[in-house]
Tab-separated table of C-alpha atoms in Angstrom:
chain	number	residue	atom	x	y	z
E	17	ASP	CA	-7.124	-1.711	-30.128
E	18	LEU	CA	-10.766	-0.775	-29.841
E	19	SER	CA	-12.634	-4.028	-29.388
E	20	ARG	CA	-16.182	-2.718	-28.874
E	21	LEU	CA	-18.355	0.231	-27.954
E	22	GLN	CA	-21.200	-0.123	-25.410
E	23	PRO	CA	-23.868	0.788	-26.406
E	24	ARG	CA	-23.210	0.370	-30.148
E	25	SER	CA	-26.018	2.580	-31.541
E	26	ALA	CA	-27.873	5.816	-31.329
E	27	LYS	CA	-30.910	7.326	-33.111
E	28	VAL	CA	-30.816	10.040	-35.636
E	29	GLY	CA	-30.969	13.307	-33.789
E	30	GLY	CA	-30.211	11.558	-30.456
E	31	SER	CA	-27.435	11.399	-27.928
E	32	VAL	CA	-25.950	8.472	-25.957
E	33	GLU	CA	-23.117	7.860	-23.476
E	34	VAL	CA	-20.693	5.309	-24.920
E	35	THR	CA	-18.006	3.323	-23.070
E	36	LEU	CA	-15.051	2.059	-25.022
E	37	HIS	CA	-13.524	-1.400	-24.398
E	38	GLY	CA	-10.177	-2.656	-25.673
E	39	SER	CA	-6.498	-2.510	-24.967
E	40	ASN	CA	-3.843	0.249	-25.056
E	41	LEU	CA	-6.581	2.852	-24.695
E	42	GLU	CA	-4.674	5.070	-22.273
E	43	GLY	CA	-4.810	8.851	-22.607
E	44	LEU	CA	-7.933	8.980	-24.669
E	45	THR	CA	-8.766	12.378	-26.094
E	46	GLU	CA	-11.111	11.764	-29.081
E	47	LEU	CA	-13.667	9.417	-30.582
E	48	ARG	CA	-13.936	9.883	-34.319
E	49	PHE	CA	-16.588	8.697	-36.817
E	50	THR	CA	-16.681	8.401	-40.541
E	51	HIS	CA	-19.624	10.821	-40.737
E	52	PRO	CA	-19.010	14.523	-39.634
E	53	GLY	CA	-22.486	14.602	-38.195
E	54	ILE	CA	-21.665	12.104	-35.487
E	55	THR	CA	-19.653	13.917	-32.789
E	56	ALA	CA	-18.236	12.875	-29.402
E	57	LYS	CA	-17.043	14.691	-26.310
E	58	PRO	CA	-15.095	13.042	-23.424
E	59	VAL	CA	-17.237	12.597	-20.261
E	60	THR	CA	-15.298	14.297	-17.454
E	61	LEU	CA	-15.272	14.302	-13.664
E	62	PRO	CA	-15.204	17.637	-11.875
E	63	ALA	CA	-12.157	18.802	-10.063
E	64	ASP	CA	-11.824	18.009	-6.408
E	65	GLU	CA	-9.310	18.105	-3.589
E	66	VAL	CA	-7.208	15.268	-4.951
E	67	PHE	CA	-7.411	16.224	-8.652
E	68	PRO	CA	-7.398	20.034	-9.037
E	69	HIS	CA	-8.467	19.730	-12.720
E	70	SER	CA	-11.298	17.910	-14.405
E	71	ARG	CA	-10.380	14.539	-15.760
E	72	MET	CA	-11.893	11.979	-18.092
E	73	ASP	CA	-14.375	9.521	-16.489
E	74	GLY	CA	-12.790	6.157	-17.586
E	75	SER	CA	-13.251	5.645	-21.276
E	76	LYS	CA	-16.623	7.360	-21.674
E	77	PHE	CA	-17.756	9.727	-24.466
E	78	ALA	CA	-21.094	11.574	-24.991
E	79	VAL	CA	-21.913	10.849	-28.564
E	80	THR	CA	-24.438	13.063	-30.486
E	81	VAL	CA	-25.962	12.162	-33.864
E	82	ALA	CA	-27.137	15.149	-36.011
E	83	ALA	CA	-30.653	15.135	-37.461
E	84	ASP	CA	-29.296	14.978	-41.054
E	85	VAL	CA	-27.181	11.838	-40.596
E	86	PRO	CA	-28.603	8.977	-42.726
E	87	PRO	CA	-29.353	5.789	-40.834
E	88	GLY	CA	-26.624	3.208	-41.374
E	89	ILE	CA	-23.381	1.723	-40.029
E	90	TYR	CA	-20.404	3.905	-39.543
E	91	ASP	CA	-16.792	3.341	-38.318
E	92	ALA	CA	-15.632	4.698	-34.961
E	93	ARG	CA	-11.999	5.121	-33.996
E	94	ALA	CA	-10.475	6.197	-30.649
E	95	VAL	CA	-7.519	8.599	-30.345
E	96	GLY	CA	-5.266	8.265	-27.315
E	97	TYR	CA	-1.614	8.171	-26.192
E	98	PHE	CA	-0.748	5.376	-28.624
E	99	GLY	CA	-2.369	7.051	-31.543
E	100	LEU	CA	-5.400	6.047	-33.653
E	101	SER	CA	-7.141	2.867	-32.824
E	102	THR	CA	-8.666	0.086	-34.977
E	103	ALA	CA	-12.190	0.867	-36.350
E	104	ARG	CA	-15.364	-0.628	-34.992
E	105	PRO	CA	-18.962	-0.230	-36.295
E	106	PHE	CA	-21.413	2.195	-34.790
E	107	VAL	CA	-25.094	1.915	-35.838
E	108	VAL	CA	-27.248	5.012	-36.479
E	109	ALA	CA	-30.881	3.970	-36.183
E	110	PRO	CA	-33.887	5.797	-37.705
E	111	PRO	CA	-35.474	8.359	-35.386
E	112	ASP	CA	-38.673	6.284	-35.046
E	113	SER	CA	-36.762	2.973	-34.344
E	114	ASN	CA	-38.131	1.238	-31.169
E	115	GLU	CA	-34.853	0.282	-29.597
E	116	VAL	CA	-35.119	-2.277	-26.750
E	117	ALA	CA	-32.379	-3.732	-24.557
E	118	GLU	CA	-32.504	-7.463	-23.796
E	119	SER	CA	-33.586	-7.847	-20.171
E	120	GLY	CA	-34.478	-10.525	-17.652
E	121	ASN	CA	-33.627	-14.235	-17.785
E	122	ASN	CA	-34.783	-15.273	-21.181
E	123	SER	CA	-32.578	-18.392	-21.425
E	124	THR	CA	-35.604	-20.678	-21.562
E	125	SER	CA	-38.761	-20.629	-23.735
E	126	GLU	CA	-40.911	-20.431	-20.607
E	127	ASN	CA	-39.255	-17.144	-19.755
E	128	ALA	CA	-39.117	-15.757	-23.251
E	129	MET	CA	-38.877	-11.949	-23.479
E	130	VAL	CA	-41.920	-10.374	-25.040
E	131	VAL	CA	-41.161	-8.260	-28.053
E	132	ASP	CA	-43.475	-6.045	-30.034
E	133	VAL	CA	-43.426	-6.241	-33.807
E	134	ASN	CA	-41.367	-3.364	-35.242
E	135	SER	CA	-38.869	-3.386	-32.484
E	136	VAL	CA	-35.087	-3.739	-32.425
E	137	VAL	CA	-33.614	-5.735	-29.543
E	138	THR	CA	-29.975	-5.252	-28.551
E	139	GLY	CA	-28.572	-8.274	-26.737
E	140	ALA	CA	-25.811	-10.812	-26.370
E	141	VAL	CA	-25.857	-14.606	-26.267
E	142	ALA	CA	-24.224	-16.333	-23.215
E	143	SER	CA	-21.919	-19.279	-23.650
E	144	ARG	CA	-23.823	-22.474	-24.349
E	145	GLY	CA	-27.003	-20.339	-24.196
E	146	ILE	CA	-30.137	-19.554	-26.276
E	147	ASP	CA	-31.935	-16.245	-26.093
E	148	TRP	CA	-35.758	-16.718	-26.348
E	149	PHE	CA	-38.248	-14.151	-27.469
E	150	ARG	CA	-42.086	-14.099	-27.869
E	151	PHE	CA	-44.127	-11.963	-30.261
E	152	LYS	CA	-47.626	-11.782	-31.453
E	153	ALA	CA	-48.749	-11.687	-35.126
E	154	ARG	CA	-52.174	-11.342	-36.824
E	155	ALA	CA	-53.509	-13.896	-39.395
E	156	GLY	CA	-51.916	-13.189	-42.732
E	157	GLN	CA	-49.336	-10.763	-41.284
E	158	ARG	CA	-45.888	-11.128	-42.851
E	159	ILE	CA	-43.151	-10.852	-40.219
E	160	LEU	CA	-39.525	-10.286	-41.134
E	161	ILE	CA	-36.871	-11.351	-38.471
E	162	GLU	CA	-33.313	-10.204	-39.054
E	163	LEU	CA	-30.211	-10.837	-36.965
E	164	VAL	CA	-27.382	-8.181	-37.307
E	165	ALA	CA	-24.159	-9.512	-35.869
E	166	GLU	CA	-21.262	-10.069	-38.286
E	167	ARG	CA	-22.032	-6.686	-39.892
E	168	ILE	CA	-21.313	-4.999	-36.559
E	169	ASP	CA	-18.169	-7.009	-35.816
E	170	SER	CA	-19.790	-9.519	-33.403
E	171	ARG	CA	-18.209	-12.903	-33.186
E	172	LEU	CA	-21.663	-14.437	-33.194
E	173	ASP	CA	-22.382	-16.922	-36.057
E	174	GLY	CA	-26.059	-16.708	-35.511
E	175	GLN	CA	-28.993	-18.908	-36.022
E	176	LEU	CA	-32.810	-18.094	-35.874
E	177	ILE	CA	-35.560	-20.669	-35.238
E	178	VAL	CA	-39.232	-19.787	-35.050
E	179	TYR	CA	-41.844	-21.987	-33.305
E	180	ASP	CA	-45.642	-21.694	-33.072
E	181	SER	CA	-47.394	-21.522	-29.712
E	182	ALA	CA	-47.500	-25.318	-29.518
E	183	GLY	CA	-43.787	-25.549	-29.808
E	184	ARG	CA	-43.715	-26.849	-33.458
E	185	GLU	CA	-40.791	-25.504	-35.471
E	186	LEU	CA	-41.885	-23.309	-38.395
E	187	ASP	CA	-38.626	-22.227	-39.913
E	188	ARG	CA	-34.992	-21.730	-39.304
E	189	ASN	CA	-32.165	-19.876	-41.010
E	190	ARG	CA	-28.495	-18.967	-40.810
E	191	ASP	CA	-25.994	-17.295	-43.230
E	192	THR	CA	-28.372	-15.069	-45.338
E	193	PHE	CA	-26.306	-11.855	-45.136
E	194	GLY	CA	-22.810	-13.316	-44.625
E	195	ARG	CA	-23.123	-15.075	-41.243
E	196	ASP	CA	-26.178	-13.069	-40.284
E	197	SER	CA	-29.614	-14.832	-40.321
E	198	PHE	CA	-32.937	-13.648	-41.905
E	199	LEU	CA	-36.378	-15.250	-41.720
E	200	GLU	CA	-39.760	-14.439	-43.237
E	201	ILE	CA	-42.935	-15.980	-41.913
E	202	GLU	CA	-46.548	-15.432	-42.644
E	203	ALA	CA	-48.949	-16.067	-39.783
E	204	ALA	CA	-51.719	-18.582	-40.651
E	205	HIS	CA	-53.819	-17.345	-37.697
E	206	ASP	CA	-53.744	-14.864	-34.831
E	207	GLY	CA	-51.309	-16.068	-32.091
E	208	GLU	CA	-48.021	-15.975	-30.350
E	209	PHE	CA	-44.747	-17.202	-31.795
E	210	LEU	CA	-41.502	-18.144	-30.131
E	211	LEU	CA	-38.145	-17.106	-31.479
E	212	ALA	CA	-34.794	-18.710	-30.465
E	213	VAL	CA	-31.467	-16.845	-31.073
E	214	SER	CA	-28.130	-18.755	-30.649
E	215	ASP	CA	-24.653	-19.192	-32.011
E	216	ILE	CA	-24.500	-22.272	-34.285
E	217	LEU	CA	-21.781	-23.778	-32.052
E	218	TYR	CA	-23.371	-22.365	-28.829
E	219	ARG	CA	-20.473	-20.063	-28.077
E	220	GLY	CA	-21.196	-16.829	-26.335
E	221	GLY	CA	-20.058	-13.924	-24.134
E	222	GLY	CA	-19.769	-10.197	-24.301
E	223	ASP	CA	-18.342	-10.322	-27.793
E	224	HIS	CA	-21.200	-12.341	-29.123
E	225	PHE	CA	-23.699	-9.396	-29.256
E	226	TYR	CA	-26.426	-8.708	-31.807
E	227	ARG	CA	-29.217	-6.558	-33.010
E	228	LEU	CA	-32.530	-8.480	-33.521
E	229	ILE	CA	-35.034	-6.787	-35.787
E	230	VAL	CA	-38.719	-7.961	-35.750
E	231	SER	CA	-40.593	-6.112	-38.399
E	232	ASP	CA	-43.638	-6.075	-40.771
E	233	ARG	CA	-42.168	-3.139	-42.707
E	234	PRO	CA	-40.813	-3.086	-46.282
E	235	HIS	CA	-37.378	-4.704	-46.633
E	236	VAL	CA	-34.937	-4.143	-49.410
E	237	ASP	CA	-33.002	-7.372	-50.362
E	238	PHE	CA	-30.826	-5.821	-53.079
E	239	VAL	CA	-30.789	-2.972	-55.658
E	240	TYR	CA	-29.843	-3.428	-59.366
E	241	PRO	CA	-27.574	-2.173	-60.705
E	242	PRO	CA	-25.733	-2.176	-57.376
E	243	ALA	CA	-23.657	0.949	-58.119
E	244	GLY	CA	-23.761	4.344	-59.707
E	245	GLU	CA	-21.388	7.167	-60.656
E	246	PRO	CA	-21.516	10.477	-58.733
E	247	GLY	CA	-23.493	13.109	-60.617
E	248	SER	CA	-25.141	10.608	-62.894
E	249	THR	CA	-28.880	9.920	-63.531
E	250	GLN	CA	-29.816	6.264	-63.768
E	251	GLN	CA	-32.773	3.965	-63.204
E	252	PHE	CA	-32.448	1.502	-60.346
E	253	THR	CA	-34.762	-1.392	-59.379
E	254	LEU	CA	-35.417	-2.344	-55.779
E	255	TYR	CA	-36.009	-5.965	-54.863
E	256	GLY	CA	-37.501	-7.055	-51.581
């Protein structure tokens, strides 16, 4: 059983060292993805006096994403002594994505982590905790805030709340994309805004992880019609 990968994403054309977590992962030999352009090699330790042959370093793999892999969410499965594991999502981010890891003690609004617009924060909510962030916006700027959790197999049932610099609540949301939250705000004036991320029941831990996207870029809500046949030519309308 593969419960999660850490980290859970890589950029197009990039590489990352991934550690696997789960049960019955003995004798790992491969990490497979649903796109052939995502490849993985076991991270090994050199031979020494005790071990005359190189051996795998825990459950680590060096993952490489080819330059022609489209951004999106793909399945990953481990192969080991007990066979093929359950699948877990792995995110391939655009090559220009500003990926930021949650850092510091941002459990209070006073210690909110500063985030630039057009950034993606990778984090996890602690039990009975709230993750706080701070970002700046210009007057008239439309900011889209998206929480990606359920879509990457997180147990987080997320909630987003946005406050102005005086602490007044501007908007909140949950369950827009399944259990994932989405907010759109338009700044009335130049200033800073506070953003609170939490589970609706204030659960938390290592399996309550998320990707938080703060952006002013175009966003597609849905496409109509939502499907097409291979080899066909058809008109589609984008809404967003």
